[in-house]
Amino acid sequence: MTAFLFISTLALLFGSIEVYVALALSSTLAIALFTPIPLEIVAQRMFAGIDKFSLMAVPFFILAANVMKGGGISYRILNFIQAIVGHKKGGLAATVVLSCMFFGAVSGSSPATVVAIGGLMYPAMVEAWYGKGFSIGLITSSSAVAVIIPPSIGMIVYGSVTGVSVGELFMAGFIPGLVYGLVFILYSYYYAVKND
């Protein structure tokens, strides 16, 4: 059975079938051919795997991120934070980090944060002589705070799969998310002072 599962999965993948279809089809075929388990059980288990109330938050977070991007909320967040820290040394980099923290806390998605903040801030950072490498690195790295700072899509999925309380995960991620952002702000200030 294991050899059949392995060979059928590879054959389907090399046949340019989508990964999820190859995994599902090879597993279903292996169960149908080599076990006495009825195929109705396969469908029931597949549905039970995704029948979690907390997973409903994932598409809504993605929808919220797209609405914020299209509605200009990310631009308003940037203007607000720029007014707070933009006048200080390294203020543009600190604006990027704080904007990623705010947007990540609202959207819960790192890729959405990169798109929303990076599209606006990357040209401004390059124009302000931060350098392309530093600008890209700062935007993508500080956008990763969306995984840590609540509410996070990753925490919701982890909590629903393992049975851990999503609320407790959110409480546990708040302080590390703030520390993560603070470290990036301090490094941005150091980088701005060092490179003038």
Coordinates of C-alpha atoms in Angstrom, one line a residue:
M1 CA 0.0 0.0 0.0
T2 CA 2.8 2.4 0.9
A3 CA 4.6 1.8 -2.4
F4 CA 1.3 2.3 -4.4
L5 CA 0.7 5.5 -2.5
F6 CA 4.1 6.8 -3.2
I7 CA 4.2 5.8 -6.9
S8 CA 0.7 7.1 -7.6
T9 CA 1.4 10.4 -6.0
L10 CA 4.6 10.9 -8.0
A11 CA 2.9 9.8 -11.2
L12 CA 0.1 12.3 -10.7
L13 CA 2.5 15.1 -9.8
F14 CA 4.7 14.4 -12.9
G15 CA 1.5 14.4 -14.9
S16 CA 1.1 18.1 -14.1
I17 CA -1.9 17.5 -11.8
E18 CA -2.4 20.0 -9.0
V19 CA -0.7 19.0 -5.7
Y20 CA -4.0 18.9 -3.7
V21 CA -5.7 16.7 -6.3
A22 CA -2.6 14.4 -6.5
L23 CA -2.5 13.9 -2.7
A24 CA -6.3 13.4 -2.4
L25 CA -6.7 11.1 -5.3
S26 CA -3.7 8.9 -4.5
S27 CA -4.8 8.6 -0.9
T28 CA -8.4 7.8 -1.9
L29 CA -7.3 5.1 -4.4
A30 CA -5.0 3.5 -1.8
I31 CA -7.8 3.4 0.8
A32 CA -10.3 2.0 -1.8
L33 CA -7.9 -0.7 -3.2
F34 CA -6.0 -1.8 -0.1
T35 CA -8.3 -1.4 3.0
P36 CA -11.8 -2.5 3.9
I37 CA -12.7 1.1 4.8
P38 CA -15.8 2.4 2.9
L39 CA -15.2 5.5 0.8
E40 CA -18.0 7.3 2.7
I41 CA -15.6 7.5 5.7
V42 CA -13.0 9.3 3.5
A43 CA -15.5 12.0 2.6
Q44 CA -16.7 12.3 6.3
R45 CA -13.1 12.6 7.5
M46 CA -12.2 15.2 4.9
F47 CA -15.2 17.3 5.9
A48 CA -14.5 16.9 9.6
G49 CA -11.0 18.2 9.0
I50 CA -12.3 21.5 7.8
D51 CA -15.5 21.7 9.8
K52 CA -14.0 24.1 12.5
F53 CA -15.8 27.3 13.4
S54 CA -12.6 29.2 14.0
L55 CA -11.4 28.6 10.4
M56 CA -14.1 30.9 9.2
A57 CA -11.9 33.8 10.3
V58 CA -9.3 33.1 7.6
P59 CA -11.2 34.1 4.5
F60 CA -12.6 37.1 6.3
F61 CA -9.2 38.3 7.3
I62 CA -8.1 38.1 3.7
L63 CA -11.2 39.9 2.6
A64 CA -10.5 42.6 5.2
A65 CA -7.0 43.1 4.0
N66 CA -8.2 43.4 0.4
V67 CA -10.9 45.9 1.4
M68 CA -8.4 48.0 3.4
K69 CA -5.9 48.0 0.5
G70 CA -8.6 49.0 -2.0
G71 CA -10.3 51.5 0.3
G72 CA -7.1 53.4 1.1
I73 CA -6.9 52.5 4.8
S74 CA -3.3 51.4 4.5
Y75 CA -2.5 54.8 3.1
R76 CA -4.2 56.5 6.1
I77 CA -2.4 54.2 8.5
L78 CA 0.9 55.3 6.9
N79 CA 0.0 59.0 7.1
F80 CA -0.9 58.6 10.8
I81 CA 2.3 56.9 11.8
Q82 CA 4.4 59.2 9.6
A83 CA 2.9 62.1 11.6
I84 CA 4.0 60.4 14.9
V85 CA 7.5 59.2 14.1
G86 CA 8.4 60.5 10.6
H87 CA 10.3 63.6 11.8
K88 CA 12.9 61.6 13.8
K89 CA 16.1 60.1 12.5
G90 CA 15.3 56.9 10.7
G91 CA 11.6 57.9 10.9
L92 CA 10.7 56.5 7.5
A93 CA 12.0 53.0 8.5
A94 CA 10.2 53.2 11.8
T95 CA 7.1 54.2 10.0
V96 CA 7.4 51.0 7.9
V97 CA 7.7 48.8 11.0
L98 CA 4.9 50.4 12.9
S99 CA 2.6 50.4 9.8
C100 CA 3.3 46.7 9.4
M101 CA 2.5 46.1 13.0
F102 CA -0.8 48.0 12.7
F103 CA -1.8 46.5 9.4
G104 CA -0.7 43.0 10.5
A105 CA -2.9 43.3 13.6
V106 CA -5.9 44.2 11.5
S107 CA -5.4 41.8 8.6
G108 CA -3.7 38.8 10.3
S109 CA -1.8 38.0 7.1
S110 CA 1.9 38.7 6.3
P111 CA 1.6 38.6 2.5
A112 CA -1.3 41.1 2.6
T113 CA 0.8 43.3 4.8
V114 CA 3.8 43.1 2.4
V115 CA 1.5 44.1 -0.5
A116 CA -0.3 46.9 1.3
I117 CA 2.7 48.5 2.9
G118 CA 5.4 47.6 0.5
G119 CA 3.7 49.0 -2.5
L120 CA 3.5 52.4 -0.9
M121 CA 6.7 52.5 1.2
Y122 CA 9.3 50.8 -1.0
P123 CA 9.6 53.7 -3.5
A124 CA 9.7 56.3 -0.7
M125 CA 12.5 54.4 1.1
V126 CA 14.6 54.0 -2.1
E127 CA 14.0 57.7 -2.8
A128 CA 15.2 58.6 0.8
W129 CA 18.5 56.7 0.2
Y130 CA 17.8 53.7 2.4
G131 CA 19.0 51.4 -0.4
K132 CA 17.0 48.7 -2.2
G133 CA 18.3 45.8 -0.2
F134 CA 17.6 47.4 3.2
S135 CA 14.2 48.6 2.0
I136 CA 13.0 45.2 0.7
G137 CA 14.5 43.4 3.8
L138 CA 12.8 45.8 6.2
I139 CA 9.4 45.6 4.6
T140 CA 9.3 41.8 4.2
S141 CA 10.8 41.2 7.7
S142 CA 8.7 43.6 9.6
S143 CA 5.6 42.3 7.8
A144 CA 6.3 38.9 9.4
V145 CA 5.1 40.4 12.6
A146 CA 1.5 39.7 11.4
V147 CA 2.2 36.0 12.2
I148 CA 3.0 36.8 15.8
I149 CA 0.8 39.8 16.7
P150 CA -2.8 38.9 17.3
P151 CA -5.1 38.3 15.5
S152 CA -3.0 36.0 13.3
I153 CA -4.3 33.6 10.7
G154 CA -1.5 31.2 11.6
M155 CA -2.6 31.2 15.3
I156 CA -6.2 30.5 14.3
V157 CA -5.2 27.6 12.1
Y158 CA -2.8 26.2 14.8
G159 CA -5.4 26.5 17.5
S160 CA -8.1 24.8 15.4
V161 CA -5.8 21.9 14.4
T162 CA -4.3 21.3 17.9
G163 CA -7.3 22.2 20.1
V164 CA -5.4 25.0 21.9
S165 CA -7.5 28.0 22.8
V166 CA -7.2 30.7 20.1
G167 CA -7.7 33.4 22.8
E168 CA -4.8 32.1 24.8
L169 CA -2.6 32.1 21.6
F170 CA -3.6 35.7 21.0
M171 CA -2.7 36.6 24.5
A172 CA 0.7 34.8 24.2
G173 CA 1.6 36.6 21.0
F174 CA 0.9 40.2 22.0
I175 CA 4.1 40.9 24.0
P176 CA 6.5 39.0 21.6
G177 CA 4.9 40.9 18.7
L178 CA 5.6 44.3 20.4
V179 CA 9.2 43.2 21.2
Y180 CA 9.7 42.1 17.6
G181 CA 8.6 45.5 16.3
L182 CA 10.7 47.4 18.8
V183 CA 13.8 45.5 17.9
F184 CA 13.2 46.4 14.2
I185 CA 12.7 50.0 15.1
L186 CA 15.9 50.1 17.1
Y187 CA 17.8 48.5 14.3
S188 CA 16.3 51.0 11.8
Y189 CA 17.4 53.9 14.0
Y190 CA 20.9 52.4 14.2
Y191 CA 21.1 51.9 10.4
A192 CA 19.9 55.4 9.8
V193 CA 22.5 56.9 12.2
K194 CA 25.3 54.7 10.9
N195 CA 24.6 55.4 7.2
D196 CA 23.5 59.0 7.7

